[in-house]
N, CA, C and O atoms as a GROMACS GRO file, in nm:
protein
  456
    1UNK      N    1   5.418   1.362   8.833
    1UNK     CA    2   5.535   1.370   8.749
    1UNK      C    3   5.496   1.357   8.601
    1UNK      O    4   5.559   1.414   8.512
    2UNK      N    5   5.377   1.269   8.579
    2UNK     CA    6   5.356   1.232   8.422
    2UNK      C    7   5.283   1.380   8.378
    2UNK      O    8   5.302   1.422   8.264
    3UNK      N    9   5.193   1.464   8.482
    3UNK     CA   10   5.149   1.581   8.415
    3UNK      C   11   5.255   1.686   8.386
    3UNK      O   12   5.246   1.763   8.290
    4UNK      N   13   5.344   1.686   8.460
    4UNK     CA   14   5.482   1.814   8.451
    4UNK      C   15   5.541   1.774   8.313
    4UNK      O   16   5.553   1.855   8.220
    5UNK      N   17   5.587   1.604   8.304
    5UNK     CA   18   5.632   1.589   8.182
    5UNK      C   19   5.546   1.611   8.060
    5UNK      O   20   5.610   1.617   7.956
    6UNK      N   21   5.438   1.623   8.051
    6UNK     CA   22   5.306   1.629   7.938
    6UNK      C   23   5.295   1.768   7.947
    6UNK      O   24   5.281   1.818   7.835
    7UNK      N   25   5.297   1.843   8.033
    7UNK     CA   26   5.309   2.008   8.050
    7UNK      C   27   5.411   2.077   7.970
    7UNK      O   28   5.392   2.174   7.897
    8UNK      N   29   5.530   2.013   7.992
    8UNK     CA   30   5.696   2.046   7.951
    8UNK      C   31   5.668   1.957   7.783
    8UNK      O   32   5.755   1.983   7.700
    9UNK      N   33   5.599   1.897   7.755
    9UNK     CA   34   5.568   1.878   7.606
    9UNK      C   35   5.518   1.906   7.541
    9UNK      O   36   5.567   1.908   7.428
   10UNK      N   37   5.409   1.941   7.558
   10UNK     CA   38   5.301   2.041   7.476
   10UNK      C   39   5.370   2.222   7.471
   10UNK      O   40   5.360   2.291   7.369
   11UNK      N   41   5.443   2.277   7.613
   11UNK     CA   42   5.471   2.419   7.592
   11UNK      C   43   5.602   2.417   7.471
   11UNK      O   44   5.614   2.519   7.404
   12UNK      N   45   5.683   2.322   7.448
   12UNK     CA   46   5.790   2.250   7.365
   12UNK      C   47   5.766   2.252   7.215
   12UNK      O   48   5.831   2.303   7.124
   13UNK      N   49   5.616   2.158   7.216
   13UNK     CA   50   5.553   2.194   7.079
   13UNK      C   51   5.517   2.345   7.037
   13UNK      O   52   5.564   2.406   6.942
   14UNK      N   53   5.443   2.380   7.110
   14UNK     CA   54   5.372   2.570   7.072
   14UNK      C   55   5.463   2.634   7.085
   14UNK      O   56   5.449   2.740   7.026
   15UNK      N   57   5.625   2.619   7.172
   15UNK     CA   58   5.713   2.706   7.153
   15UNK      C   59   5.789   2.670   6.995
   15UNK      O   60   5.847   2.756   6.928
   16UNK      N   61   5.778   2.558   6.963
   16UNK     CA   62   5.887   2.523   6.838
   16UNK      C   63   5.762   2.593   6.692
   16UNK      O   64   5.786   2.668   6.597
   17UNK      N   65   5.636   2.525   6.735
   17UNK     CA   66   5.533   2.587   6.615
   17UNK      C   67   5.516   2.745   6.613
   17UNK      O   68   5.519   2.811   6.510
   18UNK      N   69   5.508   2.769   6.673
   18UNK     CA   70   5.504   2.930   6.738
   18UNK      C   71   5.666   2.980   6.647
   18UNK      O   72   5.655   3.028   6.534
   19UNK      N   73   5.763   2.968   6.689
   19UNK     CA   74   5.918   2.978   6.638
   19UNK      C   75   5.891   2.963   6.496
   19UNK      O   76   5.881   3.074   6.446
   20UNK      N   77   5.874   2.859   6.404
   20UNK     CA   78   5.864   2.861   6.278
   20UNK      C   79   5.758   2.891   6.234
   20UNK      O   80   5.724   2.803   6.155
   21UNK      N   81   5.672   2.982   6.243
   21UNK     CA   82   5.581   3.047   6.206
   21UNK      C   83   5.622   3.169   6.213
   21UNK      O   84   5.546   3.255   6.168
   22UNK      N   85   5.744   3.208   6.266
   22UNK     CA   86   5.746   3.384   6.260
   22UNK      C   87   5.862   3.366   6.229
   22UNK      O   88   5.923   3.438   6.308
   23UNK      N   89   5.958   3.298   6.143
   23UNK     CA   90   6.108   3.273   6.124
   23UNK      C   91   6.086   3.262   5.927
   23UNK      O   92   6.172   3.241   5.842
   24UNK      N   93   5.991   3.278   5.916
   24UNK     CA   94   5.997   3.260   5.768
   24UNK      C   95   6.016   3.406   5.708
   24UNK      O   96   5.982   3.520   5.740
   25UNK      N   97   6.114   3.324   5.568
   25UNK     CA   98   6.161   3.435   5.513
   25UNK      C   99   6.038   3.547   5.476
   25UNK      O  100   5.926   3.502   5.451
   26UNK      N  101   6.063   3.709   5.472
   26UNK     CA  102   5.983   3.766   5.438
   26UNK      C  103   6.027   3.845   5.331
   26UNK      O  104   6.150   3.848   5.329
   27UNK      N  105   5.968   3.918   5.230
   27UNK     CA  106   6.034   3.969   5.079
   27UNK      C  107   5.885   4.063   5.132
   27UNK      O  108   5.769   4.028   5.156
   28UNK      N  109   5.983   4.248   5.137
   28UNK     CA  110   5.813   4.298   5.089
   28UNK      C  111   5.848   4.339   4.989
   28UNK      O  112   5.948   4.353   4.917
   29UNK      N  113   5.718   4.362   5.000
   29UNK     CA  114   5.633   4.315   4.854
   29UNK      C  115   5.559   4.442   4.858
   29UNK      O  116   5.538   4.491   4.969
   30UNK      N  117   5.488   4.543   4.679
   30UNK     CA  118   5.437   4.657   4.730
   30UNK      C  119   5.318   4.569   4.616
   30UNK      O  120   5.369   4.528   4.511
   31UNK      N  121   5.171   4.542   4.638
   31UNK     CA  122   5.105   4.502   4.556
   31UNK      C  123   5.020   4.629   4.497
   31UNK      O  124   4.985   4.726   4.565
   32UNK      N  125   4.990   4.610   4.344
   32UNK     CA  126   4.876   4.687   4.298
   32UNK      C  127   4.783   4.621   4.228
   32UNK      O  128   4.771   4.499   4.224
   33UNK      N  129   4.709   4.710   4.163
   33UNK     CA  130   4.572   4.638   4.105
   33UNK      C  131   4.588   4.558   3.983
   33UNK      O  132   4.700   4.593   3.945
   34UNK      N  133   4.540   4.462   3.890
   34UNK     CA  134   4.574   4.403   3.744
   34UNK      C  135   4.610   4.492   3.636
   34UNK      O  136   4.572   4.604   3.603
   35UNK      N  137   4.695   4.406   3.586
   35UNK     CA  138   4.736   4.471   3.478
   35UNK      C  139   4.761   4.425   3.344
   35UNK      O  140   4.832   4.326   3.357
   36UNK      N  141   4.744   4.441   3.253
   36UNK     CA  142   4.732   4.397   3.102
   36UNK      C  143   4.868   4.422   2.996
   36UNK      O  144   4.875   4.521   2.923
   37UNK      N  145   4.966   4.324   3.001
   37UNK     CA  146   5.117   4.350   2.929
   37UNK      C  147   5.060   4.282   2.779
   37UNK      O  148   4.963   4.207   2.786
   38UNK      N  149   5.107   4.302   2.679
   38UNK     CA  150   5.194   4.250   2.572
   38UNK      C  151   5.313   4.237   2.517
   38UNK      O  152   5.359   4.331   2.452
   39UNK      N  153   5.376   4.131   2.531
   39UNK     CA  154   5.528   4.170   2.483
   39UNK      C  155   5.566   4.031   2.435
   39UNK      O  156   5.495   3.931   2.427
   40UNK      N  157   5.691   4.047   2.406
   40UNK     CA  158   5.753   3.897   2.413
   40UNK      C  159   5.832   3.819   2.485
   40UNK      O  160   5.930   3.855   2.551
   41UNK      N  161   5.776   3.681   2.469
   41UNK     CA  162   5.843   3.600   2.635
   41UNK      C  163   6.004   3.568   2.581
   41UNK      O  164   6.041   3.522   2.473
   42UNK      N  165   6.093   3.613   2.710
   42UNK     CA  166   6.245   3.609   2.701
   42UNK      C  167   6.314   3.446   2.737
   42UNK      O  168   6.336   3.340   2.679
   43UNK      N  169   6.330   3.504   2.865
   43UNK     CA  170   6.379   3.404   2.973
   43UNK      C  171   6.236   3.309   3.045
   43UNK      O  172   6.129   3.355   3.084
   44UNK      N  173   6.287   3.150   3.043
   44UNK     CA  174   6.171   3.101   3.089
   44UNK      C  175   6.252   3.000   3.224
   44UNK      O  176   6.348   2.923   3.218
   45UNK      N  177   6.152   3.049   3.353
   45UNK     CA  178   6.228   2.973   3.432
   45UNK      C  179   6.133   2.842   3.471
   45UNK      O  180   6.023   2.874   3.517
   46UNK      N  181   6.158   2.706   3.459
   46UNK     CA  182   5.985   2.660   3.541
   46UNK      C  183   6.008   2.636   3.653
   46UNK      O  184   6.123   2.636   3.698
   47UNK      N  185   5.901   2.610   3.724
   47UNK     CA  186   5.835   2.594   3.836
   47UNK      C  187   5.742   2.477   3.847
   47UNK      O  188   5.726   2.411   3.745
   48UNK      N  189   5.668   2.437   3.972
   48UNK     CA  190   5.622   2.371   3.996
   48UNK      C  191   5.507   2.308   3.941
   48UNK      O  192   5.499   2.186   3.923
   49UNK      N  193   5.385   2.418   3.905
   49UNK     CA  194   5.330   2.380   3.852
   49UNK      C  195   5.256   2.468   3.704
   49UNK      O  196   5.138   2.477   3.671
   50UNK      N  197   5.375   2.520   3.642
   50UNK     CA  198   5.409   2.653   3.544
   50UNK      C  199   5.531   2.693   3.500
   50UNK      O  200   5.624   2.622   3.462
   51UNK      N  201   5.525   2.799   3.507
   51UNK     CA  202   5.677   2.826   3.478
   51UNK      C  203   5.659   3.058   3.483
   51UNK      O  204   5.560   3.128   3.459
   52UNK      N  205   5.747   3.082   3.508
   52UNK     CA  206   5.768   3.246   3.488
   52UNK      C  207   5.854   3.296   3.397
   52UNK      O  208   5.978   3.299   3.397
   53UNK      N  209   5.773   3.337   3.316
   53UNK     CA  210   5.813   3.398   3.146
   53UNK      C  211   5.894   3.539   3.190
   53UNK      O  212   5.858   3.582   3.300
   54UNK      N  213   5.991   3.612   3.129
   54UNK     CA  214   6.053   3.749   3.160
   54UNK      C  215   5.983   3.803   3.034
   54UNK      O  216   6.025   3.764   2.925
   55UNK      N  217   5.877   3.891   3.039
   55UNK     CA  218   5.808   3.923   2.880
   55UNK      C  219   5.870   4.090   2.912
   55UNK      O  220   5.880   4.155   3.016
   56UNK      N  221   5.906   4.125   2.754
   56UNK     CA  222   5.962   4.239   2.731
   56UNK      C  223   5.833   4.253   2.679
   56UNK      O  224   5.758   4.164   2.639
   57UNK      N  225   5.807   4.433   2.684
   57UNK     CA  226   5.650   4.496   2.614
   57UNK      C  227   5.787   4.617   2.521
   57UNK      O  228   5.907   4.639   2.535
   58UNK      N  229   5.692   4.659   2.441
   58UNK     CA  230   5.697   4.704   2.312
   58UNK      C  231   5.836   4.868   2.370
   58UNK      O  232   5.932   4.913   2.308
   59UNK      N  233   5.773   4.912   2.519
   59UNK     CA  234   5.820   5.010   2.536
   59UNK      C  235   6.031   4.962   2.622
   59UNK      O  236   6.099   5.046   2.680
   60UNK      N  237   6.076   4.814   2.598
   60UNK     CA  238   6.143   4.789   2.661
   60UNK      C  239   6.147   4.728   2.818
   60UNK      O  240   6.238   4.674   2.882
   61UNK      N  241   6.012   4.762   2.851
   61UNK     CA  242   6.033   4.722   3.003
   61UNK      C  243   6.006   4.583   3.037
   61UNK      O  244   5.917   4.531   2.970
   62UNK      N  245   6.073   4.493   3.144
   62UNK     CA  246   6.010   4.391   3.144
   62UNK      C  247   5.938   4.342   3.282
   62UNK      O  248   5.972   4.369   3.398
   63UNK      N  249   5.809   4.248   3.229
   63UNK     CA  250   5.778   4.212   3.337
   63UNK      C  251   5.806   4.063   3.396
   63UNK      O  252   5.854   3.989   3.310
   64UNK      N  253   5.787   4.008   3.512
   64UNK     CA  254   5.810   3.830   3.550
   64UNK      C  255   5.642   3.800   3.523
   64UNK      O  256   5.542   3.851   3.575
   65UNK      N  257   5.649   3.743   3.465
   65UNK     CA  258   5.464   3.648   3.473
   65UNK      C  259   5.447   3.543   3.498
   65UNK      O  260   5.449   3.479   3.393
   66UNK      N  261   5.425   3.460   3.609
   66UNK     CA  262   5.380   3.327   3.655
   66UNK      C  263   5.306   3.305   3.617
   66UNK      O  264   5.205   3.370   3.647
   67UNK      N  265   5.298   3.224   3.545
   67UNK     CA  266   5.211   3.129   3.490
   67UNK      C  267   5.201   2.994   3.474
   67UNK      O  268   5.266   2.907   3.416
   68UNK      N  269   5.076   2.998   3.560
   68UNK     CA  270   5.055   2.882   3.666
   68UNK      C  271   4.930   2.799   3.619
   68UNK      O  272   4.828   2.857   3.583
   69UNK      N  273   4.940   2.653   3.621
   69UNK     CA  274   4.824   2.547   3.552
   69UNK      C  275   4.712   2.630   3.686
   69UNK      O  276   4.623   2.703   3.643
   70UNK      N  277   4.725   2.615   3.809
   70UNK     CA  278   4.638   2.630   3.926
   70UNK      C  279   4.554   2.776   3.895
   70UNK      O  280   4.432   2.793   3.892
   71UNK      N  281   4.635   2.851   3.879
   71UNK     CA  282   4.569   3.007   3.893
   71UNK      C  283   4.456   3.027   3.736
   71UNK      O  284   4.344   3.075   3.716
   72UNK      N  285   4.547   2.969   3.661
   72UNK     CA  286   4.468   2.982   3.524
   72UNK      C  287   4.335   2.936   3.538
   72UNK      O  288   4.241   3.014   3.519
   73UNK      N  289   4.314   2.797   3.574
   73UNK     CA  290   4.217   2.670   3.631
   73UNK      C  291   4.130   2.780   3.742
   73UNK      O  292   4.008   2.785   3.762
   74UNK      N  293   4.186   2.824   3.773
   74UNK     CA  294   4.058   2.914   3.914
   74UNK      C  295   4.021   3.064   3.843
   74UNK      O  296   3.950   3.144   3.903
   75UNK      N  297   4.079   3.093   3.708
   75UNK     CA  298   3.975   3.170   3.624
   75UNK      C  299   3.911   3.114   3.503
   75UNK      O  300   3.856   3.170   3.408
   76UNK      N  301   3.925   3.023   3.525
   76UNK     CA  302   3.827   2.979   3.410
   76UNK      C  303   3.924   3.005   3.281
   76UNK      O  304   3.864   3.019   3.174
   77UNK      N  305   4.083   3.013   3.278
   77UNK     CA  306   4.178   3.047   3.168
   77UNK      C  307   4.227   2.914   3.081
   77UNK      O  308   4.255   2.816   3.151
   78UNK      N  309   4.235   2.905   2.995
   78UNK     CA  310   4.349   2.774   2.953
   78UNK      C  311   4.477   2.838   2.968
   78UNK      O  312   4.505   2.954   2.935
   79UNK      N  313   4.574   2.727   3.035
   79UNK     CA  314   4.751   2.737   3.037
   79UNK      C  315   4.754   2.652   2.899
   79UNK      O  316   4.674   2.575   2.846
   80UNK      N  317   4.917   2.715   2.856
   80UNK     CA  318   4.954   2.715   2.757
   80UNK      C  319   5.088   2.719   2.802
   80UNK      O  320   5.115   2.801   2.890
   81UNK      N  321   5.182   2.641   2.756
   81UNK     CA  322   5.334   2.651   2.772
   81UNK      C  323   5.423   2.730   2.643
   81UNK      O  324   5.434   2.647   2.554
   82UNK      N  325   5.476   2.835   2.611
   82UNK     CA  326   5.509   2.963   2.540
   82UNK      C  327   5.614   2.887   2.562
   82UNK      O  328   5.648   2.808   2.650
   83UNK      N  329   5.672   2.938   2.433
   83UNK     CA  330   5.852   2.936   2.441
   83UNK      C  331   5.942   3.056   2.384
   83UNK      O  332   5.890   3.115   2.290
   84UNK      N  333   6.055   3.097   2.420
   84UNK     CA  334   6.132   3.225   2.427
   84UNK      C  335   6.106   3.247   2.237
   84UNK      O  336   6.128   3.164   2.148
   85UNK      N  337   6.044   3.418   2.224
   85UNK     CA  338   6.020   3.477   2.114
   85UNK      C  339   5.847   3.454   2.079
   85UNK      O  340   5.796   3.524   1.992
   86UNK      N  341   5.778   3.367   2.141
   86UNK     CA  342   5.640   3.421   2.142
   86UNK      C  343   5.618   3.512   2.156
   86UNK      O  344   5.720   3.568   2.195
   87UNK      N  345   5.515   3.600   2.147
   87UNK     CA  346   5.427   3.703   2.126
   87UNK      C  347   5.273   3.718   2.198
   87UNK      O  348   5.164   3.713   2.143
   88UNK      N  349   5.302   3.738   2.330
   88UNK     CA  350   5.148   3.677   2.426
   88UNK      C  351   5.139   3.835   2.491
   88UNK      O  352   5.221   3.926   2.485
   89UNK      N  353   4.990   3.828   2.562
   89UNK     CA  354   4.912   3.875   2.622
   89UNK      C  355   4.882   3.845   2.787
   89UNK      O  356   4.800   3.755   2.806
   90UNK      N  357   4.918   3.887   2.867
   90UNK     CA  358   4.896   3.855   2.974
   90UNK      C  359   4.800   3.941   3.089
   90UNK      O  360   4.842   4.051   3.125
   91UNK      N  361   4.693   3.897   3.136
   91UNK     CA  362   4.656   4.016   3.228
   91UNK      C  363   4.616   3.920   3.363
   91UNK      O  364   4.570   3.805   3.355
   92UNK      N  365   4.643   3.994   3.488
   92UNK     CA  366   4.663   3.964   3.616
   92UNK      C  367   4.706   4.063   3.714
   92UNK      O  368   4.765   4.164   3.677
   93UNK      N  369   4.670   4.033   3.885
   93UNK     CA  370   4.742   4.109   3.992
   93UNK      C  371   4.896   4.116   3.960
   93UNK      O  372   4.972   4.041   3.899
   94UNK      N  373   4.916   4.265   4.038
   94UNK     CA  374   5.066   4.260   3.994
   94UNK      C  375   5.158   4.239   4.160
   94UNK      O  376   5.105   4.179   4.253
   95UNK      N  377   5.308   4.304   4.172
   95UNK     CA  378   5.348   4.330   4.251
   95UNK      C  379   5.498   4.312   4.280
   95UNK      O  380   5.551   4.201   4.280
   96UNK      N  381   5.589   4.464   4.313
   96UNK     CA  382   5.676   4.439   4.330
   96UNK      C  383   5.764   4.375   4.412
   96UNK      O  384   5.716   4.345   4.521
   97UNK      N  385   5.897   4.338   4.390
   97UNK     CA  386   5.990   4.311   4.512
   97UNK      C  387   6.090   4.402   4.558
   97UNK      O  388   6.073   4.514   4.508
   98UNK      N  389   6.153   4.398   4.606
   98UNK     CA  390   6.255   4.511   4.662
   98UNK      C  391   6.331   4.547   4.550
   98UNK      O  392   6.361   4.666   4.538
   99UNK      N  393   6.368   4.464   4.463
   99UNK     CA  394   6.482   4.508   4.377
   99UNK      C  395   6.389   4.589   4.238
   99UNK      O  396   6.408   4.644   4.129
  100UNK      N  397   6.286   4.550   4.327
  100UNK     CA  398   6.204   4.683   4.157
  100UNK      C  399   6.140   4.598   4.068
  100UNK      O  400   6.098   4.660   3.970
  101UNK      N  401   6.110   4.439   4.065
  101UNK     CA  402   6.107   4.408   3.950
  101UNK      C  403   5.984   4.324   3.951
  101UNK      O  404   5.989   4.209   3.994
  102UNK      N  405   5.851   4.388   3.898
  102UNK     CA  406   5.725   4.358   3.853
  102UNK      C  407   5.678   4.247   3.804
  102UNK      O  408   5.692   4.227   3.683
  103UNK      N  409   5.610   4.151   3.885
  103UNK     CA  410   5.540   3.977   3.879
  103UNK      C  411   5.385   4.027   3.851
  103UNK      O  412   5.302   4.104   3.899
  104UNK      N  413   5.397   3.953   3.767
  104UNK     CA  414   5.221   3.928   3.759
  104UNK      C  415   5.201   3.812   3.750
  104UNK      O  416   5.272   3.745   3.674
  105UNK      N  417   5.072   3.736   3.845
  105UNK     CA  418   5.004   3.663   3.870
  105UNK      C  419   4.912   3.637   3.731
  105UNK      O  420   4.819   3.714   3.706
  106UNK      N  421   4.937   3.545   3.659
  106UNK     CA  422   4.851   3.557   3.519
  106UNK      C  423   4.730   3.502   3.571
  106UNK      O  424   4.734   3.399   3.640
  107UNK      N  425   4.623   3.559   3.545
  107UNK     CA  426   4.515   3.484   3.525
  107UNK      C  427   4.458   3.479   3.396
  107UNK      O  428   4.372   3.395   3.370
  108UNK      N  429   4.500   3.570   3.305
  108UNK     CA  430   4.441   3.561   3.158
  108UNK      C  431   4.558   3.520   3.061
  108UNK      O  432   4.657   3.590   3.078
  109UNK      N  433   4.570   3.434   2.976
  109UNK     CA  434   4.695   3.424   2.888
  109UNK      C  435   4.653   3.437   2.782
  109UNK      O  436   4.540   3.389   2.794
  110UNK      N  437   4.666   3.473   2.665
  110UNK     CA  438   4.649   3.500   2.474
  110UNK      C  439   4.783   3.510   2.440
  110UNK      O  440   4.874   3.577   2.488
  111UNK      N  441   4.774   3.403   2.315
  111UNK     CA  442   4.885   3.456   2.228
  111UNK      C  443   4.844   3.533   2.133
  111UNK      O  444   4.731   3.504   2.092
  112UNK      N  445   4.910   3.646   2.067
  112UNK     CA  446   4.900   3.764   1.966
  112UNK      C  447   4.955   3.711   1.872
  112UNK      O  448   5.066   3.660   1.882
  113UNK      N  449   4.874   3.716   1.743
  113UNK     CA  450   4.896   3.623   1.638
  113UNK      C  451   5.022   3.702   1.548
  113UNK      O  452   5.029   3.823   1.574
  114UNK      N  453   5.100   3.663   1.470
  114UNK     CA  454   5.207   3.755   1.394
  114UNK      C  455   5.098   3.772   1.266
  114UNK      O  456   5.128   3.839   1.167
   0.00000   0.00000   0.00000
C-alpha cells in the first residue's frame, strides 16, 4: 500500500511539473540579427534590473530597448540610466512581437553628445 501511495505521488508531481511547463504564456516572437539605432529616449518604463527606453530615430520610427545592468555586465558595456530627451546610441539583438513593435536587447549603450 505504501508503494501505490509513493507511485500515486511522484506520477502527481511529473503530471503537475510537466502541466506548468507547457502552460506558459507564449508571445511569438520573429528574431533578427543586431542592430545599431540612434534616436531619442521617449517613454521610460523600469524593470527589474533596468528599465526599456521607447527611442525615436531620426527617420520617426520607434524602437523598445532594454536596458539591462545584467546584459550590459556580460558585454563588457557600462549601464547608464538616460532620462526622456537624451540622445543615445544603442546596438544589440533585435526582435519582434505580434503587434509589430521592435525590442532590442542592448548590449552596447553611448550617449551622442549635443
Amino acid at each position: 500500500m505504501k508503494k501505490l501511495g509513493m507511485l500515486v505521488l511522484i506520477a502527481v508531481a511529473l503530471v503537475g511539473t510537466y502541466s506548468c511547463n507547457t502552460t506558459k504564456n507564449k508571445t511569438n516572437v520573429e528574431s533578427s540579427n543586431e542592430l545599431t539605432v540612434t534616436g531619442t529616449v521617449g517613454t521610460i518604463t523600469n524593470g527589474k534590473d533596468g528599465y526599456t527606453a521607447a527611442i525615436k530615430d531620426k527617420n520617426n520610427k520607434t524602437y523598445l530597448a532594454t536596458i539591462s545592468m545584467v546584459n550590459l555586465m556580460e558585454s563588457k558595456s557600462e549601464y547608464k540610466r538616460y532620462e526622456q530627451g537624451d540622445k543615445i546610441t544603442v546596438t544589440g539583438p533585435t526582435w519582434k512581437d505580434d503587434e509589430g513593435n521592435v525590442y532590442i536587447t542592448v548590449k552596447e549603450l553611448k550617449e551622442v553628445k549635443k
